[in-house]
């Protein structure tokens, strides 16, 4: 009987130190091996030259460094990169890299599918398949950095920001996401600062509270509606944890952070005639009047049979201006990587969809592509 090997890619520094202790080695090996894996991109123990031959042989028996299998890899005309990777459950998930000036943001998946079934999200439409392991989450970062070549010079970093905004609800895969973010911020891992790592949640209130004291990453919350009635339809978890409870939990997390200059990012996907009307802007202004935040408007990205439409650029602009006039820092997320289906909400995780695209979907995509980019485009979540 062969024992399953431990995948060292998914172990935090403390867990890797325990692993070495368990096999009768000194815990400091953890830092050595982490550098090989996360700084130099090495997945072959034989290449870890400061590790003794005997230990390398032992590691080959009991451990491995294994990123998820890459099913497809596309680079968009605008420089956006997209990977579809297969995870242990057999499902596929997507990872997207978005370059923007001297910033490179990696959008990472935390689950295959999602149980929360937001009405406008193609991931939600697939239902839930599996939680990703830490190795599967970190493996996405490892693969992305590898595509640029690992560099020990932080000035030359390709991935400068990581956002947990791919497929899945990160707070429903809590422990694995916490460990992954720890590795992303660890100097022996990817060394990103807490301000450059963002967790996005649709509002799993008890787990948002559980973050307090466990992590200090930046927070983004998918609001999408300024009142409970509409939010119950768009983001059904609102029926369990309403806006009042959500805003209270956001406040608790944000005030738990030692640095009080940080603000929550409110994500608001704009859908034509659904939540983009002047009265929605007015309600949103009232709802958020005491919440230190910046607002990121996401024009709806169409997918087949969604039943929703992207608002006109005028409607988007009108909504943005109303919020800005009320004093909110408000940005509109630029659609990137549309030619490779890498935009928010288009992450369907199945390569099959490329061949199954409906004529209606193609028509929607072409129509969206023709819309002039007249809206003020500034930023994504930082
Ligand atoms: N589950 C988490 C993180 C993943 S979704 C969350 O919901 O926050 C990342 C962002 O993309 C969320 O704000 C989500 O609401 C948004 N999104 C989902 N589908 C979209 C679509 N079709 N068009 C635009 N944004 C979408
Ligand atoms: Fe899940 Fe987020 Fe999509 Fe909602 S928007 S279904 S929480 S991935």
Short mmCIF file of C-alpha atoms and ligand atoms in Angstrom, two decimals:
data_model
loop_
_atom_site.label_atom_id
_atom_site.label_comp_id
_atom_site.label_asym_id
_atom_site.label_seq_id
_atom_site.Cartn_x
_atom_site.Cartn_y
_atom_site.Cartn_z
CA UNK A 1 0.00 0.00 0.00
CA UNK A 2 1.46 3.36 -0.94
CA UNK A 3 0.86 6.24 1.42
CA UNK A 4 -0.26 9.51 -0.09
CA UNK A 5 2.59 11.99 -0.29
CA UNK A 6 2.36 15.29 1.57
CA UNK A 7 2.20 18.20 -0.87
CA UNK A 8 4.62 20.74 0.60
CA UNK A 9 3.26 23.48 -1.68
CA UNK A 10 0.29 23.84 0.66
CA UNK A 11 2.02 23.99 4.06
CA UNK A 12 2.44 27.24 5.97
CA UNK A 13 5.77 27.84 7.68
CA UNK A 14 4.53 26.43 11.00
CA UNK A 15 2.97 23.38 9.37
CA UNK A 16 6.09 22.72 7.31
CA UNK A 17 8.22 23.02 10.48
CA UNK A 18 5.94 20.42 12.16
CA UNK A 19 6.26 18.19 9.12
CA UNK A 20 10.06 18.26 9.40
CA UNK A 21 9.88 17.64 13.13
CA UNK A 22 7.64 14.63 12.51
CA UNK A 23 10.17 13.08 10.14
CA UNK A 24 12.96 13.67 12.67
CA UNK A 25 14.46 16.78 11.04
CA UNK A 26 15.20 20.24 12.38
CA UNK A 27 12.31 22.70 11.94
CA UNK A 28 14.60 25.29 10.27
CA UNK A 29 14.46 23.12 7.16
CA UNK A 30 11.01 24.65 6.61
CA UNK A 31 12.45 28.04 5.69
CA UNK A 32 15.06 26.50 3.42
CA UNK A 33 12.52 24.42 1.53
CA UNK A 34 9.94 27.23 1.37
CA UNK A 35 12.50 29.43 -0.37
CA UNK A 36 13.13 26.75 -2.96
CA UNK A 37 9.43 26.28 -3.60
CA UNK A 38 8.04 29.81 -3.46
CA UNK A 39 11.06 32.00 -4.31
CA UNK A 40 12.77 29.83 -6.91
CA UNK A 41 9.81 27.80 -8.21
CA UNK A 42 11.56 24.49 -7.64
CA UNK A 43 9.38 21.39 -7.51
CA UNK A 44 12.15 18.79 -7.76
CA UNK A 45 13.82 17.89 -4.45
CA UNK A 46 17.05 16.99 -6.27
CA UNK A 47 17.47 20.64 -7.25
CA UNK A 48 17.40 21.75 -3.58
CA UNK A 49 21.16 21.78 -3.32
CA UNK A 50 21.52 23.02 0.27
CA UNK A 51 19.50 20.03 1.48
CA UNK A 52 21.55 16.89 2.21
CA UNK A 53 21.34 14.00 -0.25
CA UNK A 54 19.91 11.72 2.43
CA UNK A 55 17.12 14.17 3.26
CA UNK A 56 16.35 14.73 -0.41
CA UNK A 57 15.93 10.97 -0.83
CA UNK A 58 13.67 10.83 2.21
CA UNK A 59 11.59 13.76 0.95
CA UNK A 60 11.10 12.05 -2.39
CA UNK A 61 9.57 9.10 -0.56
CA UNK A 62 7.11 10.97 1.61
CA UNK A 63 6.52 14.34 0.00
CA UNK A 64 5.96 16.18 -3.24
CA UNK A 65 5.64 19.71 -4.58
CA UNK A 66 2.72 19.58 -6.98
CA UNK A 67 0.69 22.39 -8.53
CA UNK A 68 -2.68 21.56 -10.08
CA UNK A 69 -2.66 20.29 -13.66
CA UNK A 70 -2.99 23.08 -16.24
CA UNK A 71 -5.79 22.26 -18.68
CA UNK A 72 -5.49 25.46 -20.69
CA UNK A 73 -3.53 28.69 -20.62
CA UNK A 74 -4.51 31.77 -22.66
CA UNK A 75 -3.02 35.22 -23.01
CA UNK A 76 -5.37 38.02 -24.05
CA UNK A 77 -4.56 40.82 -26.47
CA UNK A 78 -4.53 43.19 -23.45
CA UNK A 79 -1.99 41.07 -21.54
CA UNK A 80 -4.51 39.35 -19.28
CA UNK A 81 -3.57 35.72 -18.67
CA UNK A 82 -5.97 32.94 -17.81
CA UNK A 83 -5.34 29.43 -16.57
CA UNK A 84 -7.88 26.65 -16.29
CA UNK A 85 -6.57 24.09 -13.80
CA UNK A 86 -7.94 20.73 -12.74
CA UNK A 87 -8.26 20.09 -9.02
CA UNK A 88 -8.39 16.76 -7.15
CA UNK A 89 -12.19 16.54 -7.28
CA UNK A 90 -11.92 16.45 -11.10
CA UNK A 91 -13.48 19.91 -11.53
CA UNK A 92 -11.75 22.77 -13.25
CA UNK A 93 -11.26 26.25 -11.80
CA UNK A 94 -9.86 29.43 -13.28
CA UNK A 95 -7.13 31.88 -12.35
CA UNK A 96 -6.74 35.26 -14.02
CA UNK A 97 -3.75 37.62 -14.10
CA UNK A 98 -4.51 41.26 -14.90
CA UNK A 99 -1.58 43.60 -15.64
CA UNK A 100 -2.16 47.31 -15.13
CA UNK A 101 0.80 49.67 -15.25
CA UNK A 102 3.27 48.51 -12.65
CA UNK A 103 0.65 46.45 -10.89
CA UNK A 104 -0.13 42.81 -11.62
CA UNK A 105 -3.24 41.45 -9.93
CA UNK A 106 -3.88 37.74 -9.65
CA UNK A 107 -7.49 36.68 -9.19
CA UNK A 108 -7.50 33.31 -7.45
CA UNK A 109 -10.27 30.70 -7.03
CA UNK A 110 -11.03 29.18 -3.64
CA UNK A 111 -13.71 26.62 -4.50
CA UNK A 112 -14.83 24.62 -7.52
CA UNK A 113 -18.29 26.06 -8.07
CA UNK A 114 -20.15 27.92 -5.34
CA UNK A 115 -23.13 27.02 -3.18
CA UNK A 116 -24.41 30.56 -2.77
CA UNK A 117 -26.19 30.87 -6.11
CA UNK A 118 -26.14 34.61 -6.69
CA UNK A 119 -28.59 35.14 -9.51
CA UNK A 120 -26.15 37.00 -11.82
CA UNK A 121 -23.04 34.82 -11.36
CA UNK A 122 -22.11 32.00 -13.70
CA UNK A 123 -20.03 30.26 -11.02
CA UNK A 124 -23.09 30.21 -8.77
CA UNK A 125 -25.14 28.69 -11.59
CA UNK A 126 -22.90 25.62 -11.58
CA UNK A 127 -23.57 24.81 -7.95
CA UNK A 128 -20.90 23.70 -5.51
CA UNK A 129 -18.43 20.97 -6.31
CA UNK A 130 -15.49 21.08 -3.90
CA UNK A 131 -13.30 23.14 -1.60
CA UNK A 132 -9.80 23.73 -2.92
CA UNK A 133 -6.90 22.53 -0.80
CA UNK A 134 -4.21 25.01 0.24
CA UNK A 135 -1.90 23.46 -2.36
CA UNK A 136 -4.56 24.02 -5.02
CA UNK A 137 -5.02 27.66 -4.03
CA UNK A 138 -1.29 28.40 -3.66
CA UNK A 139 -0.62 26.32 -6.76
CA UNK A 140 -2.47 28.99 -8.76
CA UNK A 141 -0.09 31.67 -7.46
CA UNK A 142 2.92 29.41 -8.06
CA UNK A 143 1.85 28.74 -11.67
CA UNK A 144 1.27 32.43 -12.37
CA UNK A 145 4.64 33.50 -10.98
CA UNK A 146 6.27 30.63 -12.88
CA UNK A 147 4.77 31.90 -16.16
CA UNK A 148 6.85 35.07 -15.71
CA UNK A 149 9.90 33.35 -14.23
CA UNK A 150 10.57 33.44 -10.49
CA UNK A 151 12.59 36.44 -9.36
CA UNK A 152 14.06 37.15 -5.93
CA UNK A 153 14.06 40.87 -6.62
CA UNK A 154 10.85 42.33 -5.20
CA UNK A 155 11.14 45.26 -7.64
CA UNK A 156 10.64 42.80 -10.48
CA UNK A 157 7.57 41.15 -9.04
CA UNK A 158 5.05 40.03 -11.64
CA UNK A 159 2.25 39.32 -9.15
CA UNK A 160 2.01 42.42 -6.95
CA UNK A 161 -1.55 41.88 -5.67
CA UNK A 162 -3.69 38.84 -4.99
CA UNK A 163 -7.48 38.97 -4.81
CA UNK A 164 -9.63 36.06 -3.65
CA UNK A 165 -12.21 36.94 -6.29
CA UNK A 166 -12.12 33.96 -8.60
CA UNK A 167 -14.55 31.08 -8.33
CA UNK A 168 -16.12 30.26 -5.00
CA UNK A 169 -16.90 31.93 -1.70
CA UNK A 170 -13.58 32.14 0.18
CA UNK A 171 -15.19 32.38 3.61
CA UNK A 172 -16.88 29.00 3.05
CA UNK A 173 -13.44 27.39 2.67
CA UNK A 174 -12.21 29.27 5.68
CA UNK A 175 -9.16 27.43 7.06
CA UNK A 176 -7.64 26.70 3.65
CA UNK A 177 -8.10 30.31 2.55
CA UNK A 178 -6.57 31.65 5.80
CA UNK A 179 -3.53 29.38 5.37
CA UNK A 180 -3.20 30.36 1.70
CA UNK A 181 -3.29 34.07 2.46
CA UNK A 182 -0.71 33.54 5.22
CA UNK A 183 1.60 31.91 2.67
CA UNK A 184 1.02 34.71 0.19
CA UNK A 185 2.06 37.26 2.84
CA UNK A 186 4.92 35.24 4.39
CA UNK A 187 8.40 36.50 3.51
CA UNK A 188 9.37 32.90 2.83
CA UNK A 189 6.29 32.59 0.64
CA UNK A 190 5.30 35.39 -1.76
CA UNK A 191 5.99 38.31 0.61
CA UNK A 192 3.00 40.49 -0.32
CA UNK A 193 1.82 43.07 2.21
CA UNK A 194 -1.60 42.77 3.86
CA UNK A 195 -2.79 45.73 1.81
CA UNK A 196 -2.10 43.85 -1.40
CA UNK A 197 -4.07 40.74 -0.49
CA UNK A 198 -7.85 41.09 -0.67
CA UNK A 199 -10.58 38.67 0.32
CA UNK A 200 -13.93 39.22 -1.35
CA UNK A 201 -17.06 37.84 0.28
CA UNK A 202 -20.74 37.92 -0.50
CA UNK A 203 -21.41 38.22 3.22
CA UNK A 204 -20.96 35.03 5.24
CA UNK A 205 -21.29 37.02 8.45
CA UNK A 206 -20.15 34.49 11.12
CA UNK A 207 -17.01 33.70 9.14
CA UNK A 208 -16.32 37.36 8.47
CA UNK A 209 -16.26 37.76 12.26
CA UNK A 210 -13.98 34.72 12.53
CA UNK A 211 -11.38 36.59 10.45
CA UNK A 212 -10.83 38.96 13.37
CA UNK A 213 -7.50 38.12 14.98
CA UNK A 214 -6.78 35.42 12.38
CA UNK A 215 -5.84 37.68 9.47
CA UNK A 216 -5.49 41.35 8.58
CA UNK A 217 -5.93 41.22 4.80
CA UNK A 218 -7.94 43.83 2.92
CA UNK A 219 -11.66 43.22 2.70
CA UNK A 220 -14.02 43.55 -0.25
CA UNK A 221 -17.74 42.90 0.14
CA UNK A 222 -20.09 42.08 -2.71
CA UNK A 223 -23.09 44.25 -1.94
CA UNK A 224 -24.87 44.64 -5.30
CA UNK A 225 -28.07 46.00 -3.79
CA UNK A 226 -28.91 48.92 -1.47
CA UNK A 227 -31.88 47.24 0.28
CA UNK A 228 -32.71 43.81 1.68
CA UNK A 229 -35.61 43.16 -0.67
CA UNK A 230 -33.45 43.39 -3.79
CA UNK A 231 -30.39 41.83 -2.18
CA UNK A 232 -32.45 38.78 -1.15
CA UNK A 233 -32.99 38.15 -4.87
CA UNK A 234 -29.50 38.93 -6.17
CA UNK A 235 -27.42 37.55 -3.30
CA UNK A 236 -29.62 34.93 -1.59
CA UNK A 237 -27.32 34.57 1.45
CA UNK A 238 -28.80 37.95 2.41
CA UNK A 239 -31.91 36.08 3.56
CA UNK A 240 -29.74 34.51 6.24
CA UNK A 241 -27.57 37.52 7.09
CA UNK A 242 -29.21 40.79 6.16
CA UNK A 243 -27.59 44.13 5.34
CA UNK A 244 -27.72 45.37 8.92
CA UNK A 245 -25.87 42.31 10.22
CA UNK A 246 -23.42 42.44 7.32
CA UNK A 247 -22.56 46.11 7.88
CA UNK A 248 -22.07 45.46 11.60
CA UNK A 249 -19.65 42.59 10.87
CA UNK A 250 -17.74 44.69 8.32
CA UNK A 251 -17.37 47.41 10.94
CA UNK A 252 -16.11 44.90 13.53
CA UNK A 253 -13.49 43.51 11.16
CA UNK A 254 -12.31 46.90 9.91
CA UNK A 255 -12.04 48.37 13.41
CA UNK A 256 -10.12 45.28 14.56
CA UNK A 257 -7.31 46.23 12.17
CA UNK A 258 -4.57 48.18 13.95
CA UNK A 259 -4.16 50.57 11.03
CA UNK A 260 -7.30 52.71 10.88
CA UNK A 261 -6.51 54.21 7.47
CA UNK A 262 -7.84 51.11 5.75
CA UNK A 263 -11.32 51.00 4.26
CA UNK A 264 -13.55 48.22 2.95
CA UNK A 265 -14.13 47.96 -0.79
CA UNK A 266 -17.81 47.72 -1.67
CA UNK A 267 -18.35 45.79 -4.90
CA UNK A 268 -21.52 46.61 -6.77
CA UNK A 269 -22.27 44.80 -10.02
CA UNK A 270 -24.49 47.03 -12.15
CA UNK A 271 -27.34 45.34 -14.03
CA UNK A 272 -29.55 47.30 -16.41
CA UNK A 273 -32.87 48.32 -14.87
CA UNK A 274 -32.26 46.02 -11.88
CA UNK A 275 -30.01 47.98 -9.52
CA UNK A 276 -28.68 50.88 -11.61
CA UNK A 277 -31.48 53.42 -11.20
CA UNK A 278 -31.12 56.83 -9.52
CA UNK A 279 -33.18 55.62 -6.54
CA UNK A 280 -30.70 52.77 -6.01
CA UNK A 281 -27.85 55.27 -5.91
CA UNK A 282 -29.78 57.38 -3.40
CA UNK A 283 -30.45 54.35 -1.19
CA UNK A 284 -26.83 53.22 -1.42
CA UNK A 285 -25.60 56.66 -0.37
CA UNK A 286 -27.89 56.53 2.66
CA UNK A 287 -26.89 52.96 3.53
CA UNK A 288 -23.15 53.66 3.37
CA UNK A 289 -23.10 57.17 4.82
CA UNK A 290 -21.26 56.07 7.97
CA UNK A 291 -19.15 53.33 6.39
CA UNK A 292 -15.55 54.28 5.53
CA UNK A 293 -15.32 52.64 2.13
CA UNK A 294 -14.49 52.91 -1.51
CA UNK A 295 -16.99 51.69 -4.05
CA UNK A 296 -16.07 49.60 -7.05
CA UNK A 297 -18.79 49.40 -9.70
CA UNK A 298 -18.62 46.31 -11.90
CA UNK A 299 -20.59 46.52 -15.14
CA UNK A 300 -22.38 43.17 -15.46
CA UNK A 301 -20.52 40.71 -17.65
CA UNK A 302 -22.96 38.71 -19.72
CA UNK A 303 -23.08 34.92 -19.94
CA UNK A 304 -25.62 32.67 -21.68
CA UNK A 305 -29.17 32.67 -20.28
CA UNK A 306 -28.26 35.00 -17.43
CA UNK A 307 -31.38 37.08 -17.90
CA UNK A 308 -29.43 40.27 -17.07
CA UNK A 309 -27.90 42.99 -19.19
CA UNK A 310 -25.00 45.37 -18.83
CA UNK A 311 -26.24 48.96 -18.38
CA UNK A 312 -25.37 51.56 -21.00
CA UNK A 313 -22.22 53.55 -20.41
CA UNK A 314 -24.39 56.57 -19.68
CA UNK A 315 -26.25 54.73 -16.95
CA UNK A 316 -22.96 53.52 -15.45
CA UNK A 317 -21.54 57.02 -15.51
CA UNK A 318 -24.71 58.50 -14.00
CA UNK A 319 -24.56 56.01 -11.12
CA UNK A 320 -20.88 56.71 -10.54
CA UNK A 321 -21.34 60.48 -10.58
CA UNK A 322 -24.21 60.28 -8.06
CA UNK A 323 -21.95 58.40 -5.64
CA UNK A 324 -18.98 60.67 -6.27
CA UNK A 325 -21.11 63.76 -5.73
CA UNK A 326 -22.07 62.31 -2.35
CA UNK A 327 -18.37 62.10 -1.51
CA UNK A 328 -17.67 58.42 -2.18
CA UNK A 329 -14.45 57.34 -3.87
CA UNK A 330 -16.05 55.41 -6.71
CA UNK A 331 -14.33 53.51 -9.50
CA UNK A 332 -15.63 51.48 -12.42
CA UNK A 333 -13.94 48.16 -13.04
CA UNK A 334 -12.61 47.88 -16.53
CA UNK A 335 -13.55 44.72 -18.40
CA UNK A 336 -10.32 42.91 -19.11
CA UNK A 337 -9.46 39.74 -20.96
CA UNK A 338 -12.88 39.60 -22.57
CA UNK A 339 -11.47 37.81 -25.61
CA UNK A 340 -10.46 34.91 -23.37
CA UNK A 341 -13.57 34.96 -21.12
CA UNK A 342 -11.56 36.13 -18.14
CA UNK A 343 -13.90 38.83 -16.86
CA UNK A 344 -15.66 38.66 -13.47
CA UNK A 345 -18.58 36.30 -13.51
CA UNK A 346 -17.42 34.67 -16.73
CA UNK A 347 -15.29 32.15 -14.89
CA UNK A 348 -17.19 29.02 -15.59
CA UNK A 349 -14.36 26.60 -14.96
CA UNK A 350 -15.22 24.28 -17.75
CA UNK A 351 -13.27 24.14 -20.98
CA UNK A 352 -16.30 22.54 -22.57
CA UNK A 353 -18.08 25.85 -22.62
CA UNK A 354 -15.78 27.18 -25.29
CA UNK A 355 -17.29 24.78 -27.79
CA UNK A 356 -20.80 25.03 -26.44
CA UNK A 357 -21.16 28.79 -26.58
CA UNK A 358 -24.57 29.72 -27.80
CA UNK A 359 -25.21 32.11 -30.66
CA UNK A 360 -26.96 34.40 -28.18
CA UNK A 361 -23.85 34.51 -26.01
CA UNK A 362 -21.64 35.37 -28.99
CA UNK A 363 -24.05 38.14 -29.95
CA UNK A 364 -23.97 39.51 -26.39
CA UNK A 365 -20.19 39.44 -26.32
CA UNK A 366 -19.92 41.26 -29.61
CA UNK A 367 -22.39 43.86 -28.51
CA UNK A 368 -20.50 44.45 -25.26
CA UNK A 369 -17.21 44.72 -27.16
CA UNK A 370 -18.64 47.42 -29.40
CA UNK A 371 -19.65 49.69 -26.55
CA UNK A 372 -17.21 52.60 -26.39
CA UNK A 373 -15.17 52.71 -23.20
CA UNK A 374 -16.43 56.18 -22.32
CA UNK A 375 -16.80 55.44 -18.63
CA UNK A 376 -14.13 56.66 -16.28
CA UNK A 377 -11.97 53.65 -15.72
CA UNK A 378 -9.68 53.87 -12.77
CA UNK A 379 -9.05 50.84 -10.74
CA UNK A 380 -9.92 47.44 -9.43
CA UNK A 381 -9.77 46.45 -5.79
CA UNK A 382 -6.32 47.42 -4.56
N1 LIG B 1 -17.70 34.77 -3.80
C1 LIG B 1 -17.01 35.98 -3.62
C2 LIG B 1 -15.80 36.14 -4.51
C3 LIG B 1 -15.93 35.75 -5.97
S1 LIG B 1 -16.96 36.66 -7.05
C4 LIG B 1 -17.94 37.15 -3.76
O1 LIG B 1 -19.07 36.96 -4.22
O2 LIG B 1 -17.55 38.25 -3.37
C5 LIG B 1 -16.00 38.13 -7.45
C6 LIG B 1 -16.89 39.33 -7.83
O3 LIG B 1 -17.43 39.19 -9.16
C7 LIG B 1 -18.08 39.46 -6.89
O4 LIG B 1 -18.25 40.80 -6.51
C8 LIG B 1 -19.21 39.00 -7.78
O5 LIG B 1 -20.43 39.45 -7.32
C9 LIG B 1 -18.82 39.53 -9.13
N2 LIG B 1 -19.55 38.92 -10.24
C10 LIG B 1 -20.08 37.67 -10.30
N3 LIG B 1 -20.70 37.49 -11.47
C11 LIG B 1 -20.57 38.62 -12.18
C12 LIG B 1 -20.99 39.03 -13.49
N4 LIG B 1 -21.64 38.21 -14.30
N5 LIG B 1 -20.65 40.27 -13.91
C13 LIG B 1 -19.95 41.10 -13.10
N6 LIG B 1 -19.53 40.77 -11.86
C14 LIG B 1 -19.84 39.54 -11.40
FE1 LIG B 2 -20.60 32.51 -5.16
FE2 LIG B 2 -19.51 34.97 -5.25
FE3 LIG B 2 -20.73 33.90 -7.43
FE4 LIG B 2 -22.19 34.63 -5.32
S1 LIG B 2 -20.95 35.97 -6.65
S2 LIG B 2 -22.40 32.70 -6.47
S3 LIG B 2 -20.82 34.11 -3.64
S4 LIG B 2 -18.85 33.16 -6.43
#
